[in-house]
CSV table of C-alpha atoms and ligand atoms in Angstrom, one decimal:
chain,number,residue,atom,x,y,z
A,1,MET,CA,103.7,69.0,102.6
A,2,PRO,CA,102.0,69.0,99.1
A,3,ASN,CA,100.8,73.0,99.2
A,4,SER,CA,103.1,74.3,100.7
A,5,LEU,CA,105.7,76.8,98.8
A,6,LEU,CA,109.0,79.0,100.6
A,7,ILE,CA,110.2,81.8,98.5
A,8,GLU,CA,113.9,81.4,100.0
A,9,ASN,CA,116.1,84.6,100.5
A,10,GLY,CA,114.5,87.3,99.0
A,11,THR,CA,114.2,90.9,100.1
A,12,VAL,CA,110.8,91.3,101.4
A,13,LEU,CA,108.9,93.8,100.2
A,14,THR,CA,106.0,93.2,102.9
A,15,LEU,CA,103.3,96.7,102.1
A,16,GLY,CA,99.7,96.4,103.8
A,17,ILE,CA,100.6,98.0,107.4
A,18,THR,CA,103.7,98.1,108.1
A,19,TYR,CA,105.5,99.2,104.5
A,20,LYS,CA,108.7,96.8,105.8
A,21,VAL,CA,111.8,96.3,103.2
A,22,LEU,CA,112.9,92.6,105.3
A,23,ALA,CA,116.2,91.2,103.7
A,24,GLY,CA,117.1,88.1,102.7
A,25,CYS,CA,114.1,87.0,103.7
A,26,SER,CA,111.4,83.6,102.8
A,27,VAL,CA,107.9,83.2,102.4
A,28,LEU,CA,106.3,80.7,103.7
A,29,ILE,CA,102.9,79.4,102.4
A,30,GLU,CA,101.1,76.6,104.0
A,31,ASP,CA,96.8,75.5,101.8
A,32,GLY,CA,97.1,79.3,99.5
A,33,LEU,CA,98.2,80.9,102.4
A,34,VAL,CA,100.7,82.6,103.7
A,35,ALA,CA,102.5,80.5,107.2
A,36,LYS,CA,105.7,81.9,107.8
A,37,VAL,CA,107.1,85.9,106.8
A,38,ALA,CA,110.8,85.2,108.6
A,39,PRO,CA,114.3,85.3,107.8
A,40,LYS,CA,116.0,82.2,106.0
A,41,GLN,CA,118.3,80.5,108.5
A,42,THR,CA,115.4,79.5,110.7
A,43,ILE,CA,113.0,78.0,109.0
A,44,LYS,CA,114.2,74.3,109.0
A,45,ASN,CA,113.4,71.3,108.6
A,46,TYR,CA,111.6,71.9,104.5
A,47,ARG,CA,110.8,69.7,102.2
A,48,GLY,CA,108.1,71.3,100.3
A,49,LYS,CA,108.6,73.6,97.1
A,50,ARG,CA,111.1,76.3,96.8
A,51,VAL,CA,112.0,79.2,94.7
A,52,ASP,CA,115.2,81.2,95.3
A,53,ALA,CA,115.0,84.6,95.4
A,54,THR,CA,117.6,85.2,96.1
A,55,GLY,CA,119.0,89.2,94.5
A,56,LYS,CA,115.1,89.3,93.9
A,57,VAL,CA,113.0,91.6,95.5
A,58,VAL,CA,108.9,89.6,97.1
A,59,LEU,CA,105.7,92.0,97.0
A,60,PRO,CA,101.7,90.5,97.0
A,61,GLY,CA,100.3,90.2,94.4
A,62,PHE,CA,98.1,93.4,92.1
A,63,ILE,CA,95.2,93.0,91.3
A,64,ASN,CA,93.5,94.6,88.8
A,65,ALA,CA,89.7,95.6,89.7
A,66,HIS,CA,88.0,96.4,86.8
A,67,THR,CA,88.8,95.0,83.4
A,68,HIS,CA,87.7,93.8,79.5
A,69,PHE,CA,89.5,90.3,78.8
A,70,TYR,CA,87.3,90.6,75.4
A,71,SER,CA,90.0,94.3,74.1
A,72,SER,CA,92.2,91.6,73.8
A,73,PHE,CA,90.7,90.9,70.4
A,74,ALA,CA,90.9,94.6,69.3
A,75,ARG,CA,95.2,94.8,69.9
A,76,GLY,CA,95.7,95.8,65.7
A,77,LEU,CA,92.5,96.5,64.2
A,78,THR,CA,92.1,98.7,62.0
A,79,LYS,CA,88.7,98.6,60.4
A,80,THR,CA,87.2,100.7,62.9
A,81,LYS,CA,85.6,104.7,61.7
A,82,PRO,CA,87.4,107.7,63.9
A,83,SER,CA,84.9,108.3,66.5
A,84,LYS,CA,84.0,111.9,67.7
A,85,ASP,CA,83.1,111.9,70.9
A,86,PHE,CA,83.4,108.3,73.7
A,87,ASN,CA,79.6,107.3,73.2
A,88,GLN,CA,81.0,106.8,68.8
A,89,VAL,CA,83.3,104.8,70.5
A,90,LEU,CA,80.9,102.8,71.6
A,91,LYS,CA,79.2,102.0,68.1
A,92,ASN,CA,82.2,102.0,66.4
A,93,LEU,CA,84.8,99.8,68.3
A,94,TRP,CA,82.8,98.0,71.3
A,95,TRP,CA,80.1,97.8,70.3
A,96,ARG,CA,81.3,95.7,66.8
A,97,LEU,CA,83.5,94.1,67.9
A,98,ASP,CA,81.8,92.3,71.0
A,99,SER,CA,78.7,91.9,69.1
A,100,ALA,CA,80.4,89.6,66.5
A,101,LEU,CA,82.3,87.1,69.7
A,102,ILE,CA,81.6,83.9,70.4
A,103,THR,CA,82.5,81.3,72.8
A,104,GLU,CA,85.4,80.2,71.3
A,105,ASP,CA,86.7,84.0,71.8
A,106,CYS,CA,86.1,84.6,75.2
A,107,TYR,CA,87.9,82.0,76.4
A,108,TYR,CA,90.6,82.5,73.7
A,109,SER,CA,91.1,86.2,75.2
A,110,ALA,CA,90.2,85.2,77.9
A,111,LEU,CA,93.4,83.9,77.5
A,112,ILE,CA,95.5,86.0,76.3
A,113,ALA,CA,94.3,88.6,79.0
A,114,LEU,CA,95.5,86.3,81.4
A,115,LEU,CA,98.8,85.0,80.5
A,116,GLY,CA,100.0,88.8,80.7
A,117,SER,CA,98.8,89.2,83.4
A,118,ILE,CA,100.3,86.9,85.1
A,119,ARG,CA,104.2,88.2,82.8
A,120,HIS,CA,103.2,91.5,84.4
A,121,GLY,CA,102.8,90.4,88.6
A,122,THR,CA,98.8,90.3,88.2
A,123,THR,CA,97.3,88.2,91.1
A,124,THR,CA,93.8,88.6,90.9
A,125,LEU,CA,91.6,90.3,88.1
A,126,ILE,CA,87.6,91.8,88.1
A,127,ASP,CA,86.6,91.7,84.1
A,128,HIS,CA,83.3,92.9,82.9
A,129,HIS,CA,82.7,91.0,80.6
A,130,ALA,CA,79.8,91.5,76.9
A,131,SER,CA,79.0,89.7,74.1
A,132,PRO,CA,75.6,89.6,73.1
A,133,ASN,CA,75.8,87.5,70.4
A,134,ALA,CA,77.2,84.7,72.6
A,135,VAL,CA,75.8,84.8,75.7
A,136,VAL,CA,74.8,81.5,77.1
A,137,GLY,CA,78.0,80.4,78.4
A,138,SER,CA,80.6,82.8,78.1
A,139,LEU,CA,80.8,83.5,81.6
A,140,GLY,CA,81.3,79.6,82.1
A,141,ALA,CA,84.2,79.6,78.8
A,142,ILE,CA,85.9,82.3,80.4
A,143,GLU,CA,85.9,80.6,84.0
A,144,ARG,CA,87.6,78.1,81.8
A,145,ALA,CA,91.0,80.2,81.3
A,146,VAL,CA,91.3,81.2,84.4
A,147,ARG,CA,91.7,78.6,86.5
A,148,GLU,CA,93.7,77.2,83.4
A,149,THR,CA,96.0,80.2,84.1
A,150,GLY,CA,95.6,79.6,88.3
A,151,LEU,CA,95.3,83.4,88.4
A,152,ARG,CA,91.9,85.2,90.7
A,153,ALA,CA,89.0,86.6,88.9
A,154,CYS,CA,85.9,88.0,89.1
A,155,LEU,CA,83.4,87.9,86.5
A,156,CYS,CA,80.1,89.4,85.2
A,157,TYR,CA,77.9,89.6,82.0
A,158,GLU,CA,77.2,93.3,81.4
A,159,LEU,CA,73.3,93.2,80.9
A,160,SER,CA,72.4,96.0,78.5
A,161,ASP,CA,68.6,97.3,77.0
A,162,ARG,CA,71.4,98.0,73.5
A,163,ASP,CA,70.0,94.6,71.8
A,164,GLY,CA,66.8,94.6,72.4
A,165,VAL,CA,64.7,92.7,74.8
A,166,GLY,CA,66.1,88.5,73.6
A,167,ILE,CA,68.6,89.4,74.6
A,168,ALA,CA,69.4,91.5,77.4
A,169,LYS,CA,66.3,88.5,79.4
A,170,GLU,CA,69.7,85.9,78.4
A,171,GLY,CA,72.2,88.5,79.9
A,172,LEU,CA,69.7,88.1,83.6
A,173,ALA,CA,69.6,84.5,82.9
A,174,GLU,CA,74.1,85.1,82.6
A,175,ASN,CA,74.7,86.8,85.1
A,176,ALA,CA,72.0,85.3,87.9
A,177,TRP,CA,73.7,81.3,86.5
A,178,PHE,CA,77.3,81.9,86.7
A,179,ILE,CA,76.4,84.6,91.1
A,180,GLN,CA,74.8,81.1,91.7
A,181,ARG,CA,77.2,78.8,90.1
A,182,CYS,CA,80.3,80.6,92.3
A,183,GLN,CA,77.7,80.4,95.6
A,184,GLN,CA,78.2,76.6,95.1
A,185,GLN,CA,81.4,76.4,93.8
A,186,ASN,CA,82.6,79.3,97.0
A,187,ASP,CA,86.0,78.9,96.1
A,188,SER,CA,88.7,81.4,96.4
A,189,ARG,CA,89.9,81.2,93.0
A,190,VAL,CA,86.6,82.4,91.2
A,191,LYS,CA,84.1,84.6,92.5
A,192,ALA,CA,81.3,86.8,90.3
A,193,LEU,CA,79.4,90.4,90.8
A,194,PHE,CA,76.4,90.7,88.7
A,195,GLY,CA,77.4,92.9,85.6
A,196,LEU,CA,75.3,95.4,83.8
A,197,HIS,CA,77.3,97.5,81.1
A,198,ALA,CA,76.2,101.7,82.3
A,199,SER,CA,72.8,103.9,82.7
A,200,PHE,CA,72.1,105.3,79.7
A,201,THR,CA,71.7,101.5,78.0
A,202,ILE,CA,69.8,100.2,80.2
A,203,SER,CA,65.9,100.9,81.4
A,204,ASP,CA,63.9,101.5,84.9
A,205,ALA,CA,62.3,97.7,83.6
A,206,THR,CA,65.9,96.4,83.1
A,207,MET,CA,67.2,97.7,85.9
A,208,GLU,CA,63.9,96.7,88.4
A,209,LYS,CA,64.6,93.2,87.1
A,210,ALA,CA,68.6,93.4,87.7
A,211,ALA,CA,67.7,94.5,91.2
A,212,THR,CA,65.0,91.9,92.3
A,213,ILE,CA,67.5,89.4,90.7
A,214,GLY,CA,71.3,90.6,92.8
A,215,HIS,CA,69.4,90.9,95.6
A,216,ALA,CA,67.9,87.8,96.2
A,217,LEU,CA,71.1,86.5,95.5
A,218,HIS,CA,72.8,88.7,98.2
A,219,THR,CA,75.7,89.8,95.6
A,220,GLY,CA,76.6,92.8,94.5
A,221,PHE,CA,76.7,94.5,90.8
A,222,HIS,CA,79.7,96.1,88.6
A,223,ILE,CA,78.5,99.0,86.5
A,224,HIS,CA,80.1,101.8,84.4
A,225,VAL,CA,79.4,104.9,86.2
A,226,ALA,CA,79.2,109.5,84.5
A,227,GLU,CA,82.1,108.1,82.6
A,228,ALA,CA,81.1,110.5,79.6
A,229,GLN,CA,79.0,113.8,80.8
A,230,SER,CA,76.6,111.9,77.5
A,231,ASP,CA,75.8,109.7,80.9
A,232,GLN,CA,74.6,111.9,83.1
A,233,ASP,CA,72.7,114.0,80.6
A,234,TRP,CA,70.2,110.3,79.4
A,235,ALA,CA,70.2,110.6,83.1
A,236,LEU,CA,69.0,113.7,83.5
A,237,ARG,CA,66.0,113.4,80.5
A,238,GLN,CA,65.1,110.9,81.1
A,239,CYS,CA,64.8,110.1,85.3
A,240,SER,CA,64.7,113.3,86.0
A,241,LYS,CA,68.1,111.9,88.2
A,242,ARG,CA,72.2,112.0,88.3
A,243,VAL,CA,73.4,108.5,87.1
A,244,VAL,CA,74.4,107.3,90.8
A,245,GLU,CA,71.1,109.4,92.1
A,246,ARG,CA,69.2,106.3,89.6
A,247,LEU,CA,71.2,103.4,91.0
A,248,LYS,CA,71.1,104.5,94.6
A,249,LYS,CA,67.4,104.7,93.6
A,250,PHE,CA,67.6,100.9,92.8
A,251,GLU,CA,69.8,100.3,95.7
A,252,ILE,CA,72.7,99.3,92.9
A,253,LEU,CA,75.3,101.0,95.4
A,254,GLY,CA,76.6,99.4,98.4
A,255,PRO,CA,80.0,97.6,99.8
A,256,ARG,CA,79.6,94.6,97.3
A,257,SER,CA,79.6,96.8,94.2
A,258,ILE,CA,81.8,98.7,91.6
A,259,ALA,CA,82.0,102.1,90.3
A,260,ALA,CA,83.7,102.0,87.1
A,261,HIS,CA,84.7,105.6,86.6
A,262,CYS,CA,82.6,108.4,88.1
A,263,ILE,CA,83.9,110.4,86.0
A,264,HIS,CA,81.5,113.8,86.1
A,265,VAL,CA,79.7,112.7,89.1
A,266,ASN,CA,79.4,116.2,91.0
A,267,GLN,CA,80.0,116.5,94.4
A,268,HIS,CA,76.4,114.9,96.1
A,269,GLU,CA,77.2,112.1,93.4
A,270,MET,CA,80.3,111.3,95.5
A,271,ASP,CA,78.3,111.5,99.2
A,272,LEU,CA,76.0,109.0,98.1
A,273,LEU,CA,79.1,106.5,96.8
A,274,ALA,CA,80.8,107.3,100.5
A,275,GLU,CA,78.2,106.7,102.6
A,276,THR,CA,77.0,103.1,100.9
A,277,GLN,CA,79.9,102.3,100.7
A,278,THR,CA,80.2,101.5,96.2
A,279,ALA,CA,83.7,101.2,95.3
A,280,VAL,CA,85.1,103.6,92.9
A,281,ILE,CA,87.3,102.5,89.6
A,282,HIS,CA,89.7,105.1,88.2
A,283,ASN,CA,91.4,103.7,85.0
A,284,PRO,CA,93.3,106.1,84.3
A,285,GLN,CA,94.6,105.9,79.9
A,286,SER,CA,91.3,104.3,79.1
A,287,ASN,CA,90.2,107.9,80.1
A,288,MET,CA,93.1,109.9,79.1
A,289,ASN,CA,91.9,107.2,75.6
A,290,ASN,CA,88.7,107.9,75.4
A,291,ALA,CA,89.1,111.9,76.1
A,292,VAL,CA,86.4,112.0,78.1
A,293,GLY,CA,88.5,113.4,81.1
A,294,THR,CA,89.4,112.8,84.4
A,295,ALA,CA,88.5,111.0,87.6
A,296,ASN,CA,88.6,113.8,90.4
A,297,ILE,CA,90.2,110.7,92.8
A,298,ILE,CA,92.0,113.1,95.0
A,299,GLU,CA,87.9,115.0,96.1
A,300,LEU,CA,86.5,111.2,96.5
A,301,MET,CA,89.5,109.7,98.9
A,302,ARG,CA,88.6,113.2,100.4
A,303,ARG,CA,84.8,112.8,100.7
A,304,GLY,CA,86.0,109.0,102.6
A,305,VAL,CA,85.4,107.4,98.9
A,306,LEU,CA,87.0,103.9,98.3
A,307,VAL,CA,88.9,104.1,94.7
A,308,GLY,CA,90.9,101.3,93.7
A,309,LEU,CA,92.5,101.4,90.3
A,310,GLY,CA,91.9,99.4,86.5
A,311,THR,CA,93.2,99.2,84.2
A,312,ASP,CA,90.1,99.3,81.2
A,313,ALA,CA,91.8,96.7,79.1
A,314,MET,CA,94.8,99.1,78.6
A,315,THR,CA,97.5,96.8,79.7
A,316,THR,CA,97.7,94.0,82.1
A,317,ASP,CA,101.0,95.7,84.0
A,318,MET,CA,99.4,97.3,87.1
A,319,LEU,CA,102.0,99.7,87.5
A,320,GLU,CA,102.6,101.1,84.2
A,321,GLU,CA,98.7,102.8,84.9
A,322,LEU,CA,99.6,103.0,88.1
A,323,ARG,CA,102.0,105.6,86.7
A,324,VAL,CA,99.7,107.2,84.4
A,325,ALA,CA,97.0,107.5,87.5
A,326,LEU,CA,99.6,109.9,89.0
A,327,TRP,CA,100.7,111.9,86.0
A,328,GLY,CA,97.2,112.0,85.4
A,329,GLN,CA,96.4,114.1,88.8
A,330,HIS,CA,99.3,115.9,88.1
A,331,LEU,CA,97.3,117.0,84.6
A,332,ARG,CA,94.3,117.9,86.1
A,333,ALA,CA,94.9,119.8,88.8
A,334,LYS,CA,98.4,121.6,87.5
A,335,ASN,CA,100.2,121.0,90.8
A,336,PRO,CA,102.8,118.2,90.6
A,337,SER,CA,102.7,117.4,94.5
A,338,VAL,CA,99.5,116.4,95.4
A,339,GLY,CA,97.7,113.0,94.3
A,340,PHE,CA,101.0,110.9,95.6
A,341,GLY,CA,99.9,109.6,97.8
A,342,GLU,CA,96.0,108.4,96.6
A,343,VAL,CA,97.1,106.7,93.5
A,344,THR,CA,99.7,105.0,95.2
A,345,SER,CA,96.4,103.6,97.7
A,346,ALA,CA,94.7,102.8,95.7
A,347,LEU,CA,96.9,99.9,93.9
A,348,PHE,CA,98.1,99.7,97.4
A,349,ALA,CA,95.4,99.7,99.5
A,350,ASN,CA,92.4,99.6,98.1
A,351,ASN,CA,93.0,97.6,95.2
A,352,PRO,CA,93.4,94.1,97.5
A,353,LYS,CA,89.9,95.8,100.2
A,354,ILE,CA,87.9,95.1,97.1
A,355,ALA,CA,89.2,92.2,96.1
A,356,GLY,CA,89.3,90.9,100.2
A,357,ARG,CA,84.8,92.1,100.2
A,358,ILE,CA,84.4,89.8,97.4
A,359,PHE,CA,86.9,86.5,97.9
A,360,GLY,CA,86.9,86.0,101.3
A,361,LEU,CA,90.8,86.8,101.7
A,362,ARG,CA,93.1,89.7,102.9
A,363,PHE,CA,95.1,90.9,99.9
A,364,GLY,CA,97.8,93.3,99.2
A,365,GLU,CA,100.3,92.6,102.5
A,366,ILE,CA,103.0,90.0,102.4
A,367,CYS,CA,101.8,88.8,106.8
A,368,GLU,CA,100.6,85.9,108.2
A,369,GLY,CA,96.7,84.5,107.0
A,370,ALA,CA,97.5,86.4,103.9
A,371,ALA,CA,97.2,84.9,101.1
A,372,GLY,CA,100.0,83.3,99.3
A,373,ASP,CA,99.4,85.3,96.3
A,374,LEU,CA,103.3,87.4,95.4
A,375,ALA,CA,105.0,89.3,92.7
A,376,ILE,CA,109.1,88.6,92.8
A,377,PHE,CA,110.6,90.9,90.0
A,378,ASP,CA,114.4,90.2,89.4
A,379,TYR,CA,115.0,94.0,90.1
A,380,ASP,CA,118.5,95.7,92.4
A,381,PRO,CA,118.2,98.3,94.2
A,382,PRO,CA,121.0,101.2,92.8
A,383,THR,CA,119.5,103.3,95.4
A,384,PRO,CA,118.7,102.7,98.5
A,385,LEU,CA,115.5,100.7,99.8
A,386,GLU,CA,113.8,101.0,103.2
A,387,SER,CA,110.4,101.5,105.1
A,388,GLY,CA,110.4,104.4,103.8
A,389,ASN,CA,111.3,104.6,99.7
A,390,VAL,CA,109.7,102.4,98.7
A,391,LEU,CA,106.6,103.4,97.0
A,392,GLY,CA,109.2,105.3,95.0
A,393,HIS,CA,111.1,102.6,93.4
A,394,LEU,CA,107.5,100.8,92.5
A,395,VAL,CA,106.6,103.9,90.7
A,396,PHE,CA,110.1,104.4,89.2
A,397,GLY,CA,112.1,101.7,89.3
A,398,ILE,CA,110.8,98.1,89.3
A,399,SER,CA,107.5,99.3,87.6
A,400,GLN,CA,110.7,99.4,85.3
A,401,ILE,CA,110.6,95.4,84.8
A,402,GLU,CA,108.6,92.7,84.1
A,403,ALA,CA,107.9,90.4,86.9
A,404,ASP,CA,110.3,88.0,87.1
A,405,THR,CA,108.2,84.6,89.0
A,406,THR,CA,104.2,85.0,89.5
A,407,VAL,CA,102.6,83.0,92.5
A,408,VAL,CA,98.6,82.6,93.4
A,409,GLY,CA,97.7,80.9,97.0
A,410,GLY,CA,100.8,79.1,97.3
A,411,ARG,CA,101.0,78.4,93.2
A,412,VAL,CA,103.9,79.0,90.6
A,413,LEU,CA,102.4,80.0,87.1
A,414,MET,CA,105.8,81.9,86.0
A,415,GLU,CA,108.8,80.6,87.4
A,416,ASN,CA,112.4,83.1,85.5
A,417,LYS,CA,109.9,84.9,83.4
A,418,LYS,CA,108.7,80.9,82.2
A,419,LEU,CA,105.1,80.2,82.2
A,420,THR,CA,104.6,76.8,84.4
A,421,LEU,CA,101.9,75.9,83.1
A,422,ASN,CA,99.8,73.6,81.4
A,423,LEU,CA,99.2,75.3,77.9
A,424,ASP,CA,101.6,76.3,75.2
A,425,GLU,CA,101.3,79.8,75.7
A,426,ALA,CA,102.5,80.0,70.9
A,427,ARG,CA,99.4,76.9,70.2
A,428,VAL,CA,96.9,80.0,73.0
A,429,ASN,CA,98.9,82.4,70.1
A,430,ALA,CA,98.0,80.7,67.1
A,431,ARG,CA,94.3,79.6,67.9
A,432,ALA,CA,93.8,83.5,69.0
A,433,ARG,CA,95.0,84.9,66.1
A,434,GLU,CA,92.9,82.5,63.6
A,435,LEU,CA,89.7,83.3,65.8
A,436,ALA,CA,90.6,87.6,65.4
A,437,ARG,CA,91.2,87.2,61.9
A,438,ASP,CA,87.7,85.3,61.9
A,439,LEU,CA,86.1,87.9,64.4
A,440,TRP,CA,87.4,91.3,61.9
A,441,GLN,CA,86.0,90.0,59.0
A,442,ARG,CA,82.9,89.3,60.2
A,443,ILE,CA,82.7,93.3,61.6
B,501,ZN,ZN1,85.1,99.6,81.0
């Protein structure tokens, strides 16, 4: 069968609802979906491609629910002034960097982030892009990078008034164009949301236009929410509303929408997020780095909010982010016994639900009918590995090694730590270095 893949004889960690540990098990993927999970000897007369997973653990691929591919070119950038607070971080670093991006930078910075994700077993990413002086064509360039790497990604352009009316208009148009393009293509690799930067850089008039277009296209929105207290201060001063209340007024919230961060939200706002079924994405490493606080994800979840986990481009390794999320909740509560269930369900249960709403596939579990997206690790457990302690092995063991093999929709993107793509990684890095050097000179 041409569109099939057999992962043979691994230890399958199903995750999902059942959390089974299936030793000596094989996973058959047909037409992009898991067709069978069964002991090796029961799958006979198979003639397609095989991957030997003997001595390895097989997991559902990870999902990164909030990131910025363009941040790849900030690595090693030294030309930034020290910042006293989050708004200065934006002005001194991110808004200088993104304003200098050209379309080719968008493509190569995305490739760098995507290749890093493959190396860490991340198979689906939800990106938020900004390049104010190269808006038109930016999402198309990133889409090309996504398709060349074989991963799944949901893209958007972060609309903002910070660069004036003309660029805001381009941001509206780029989102609308790309959403329609994805709807026409209707495949399960590339999807779109309507991107908004944050409440404090979007006027009522621009928000209204975005809402009108987004609603007409039946799409959700992807926006930073209350990342710093200053977002709330601006909303209260300018709009006499708190940030989440303002977004509710424009009907930006909803089951297809993503609110990143939500650190400085009150209980009423948490309830609005829960009522509207808006997904909240927690990004602990970024929040610590920017010294903006730690979201109270325990309370958000207790109130019924669907909380997922993102990296905000701090890493391409979801297990690293998971660990930091856990330590962050301990520290926030000054209690080492809280947060394990919430943090692990953010990554392993809620990210799959959030991605499922966008991509229309079942993620996060190795079972019949689920997406054939897998991460395989060469992991020989030094302590018993059983269905009751899989999470302990993920947090403290599997997180310490790189993925061995990464599969999306039955296509092998990396096998035995070697990329199997039509891309030369050394050439990609070399061109990215040239572009980053030029970019830094323009900053
Ligand atoms: Zn972000």
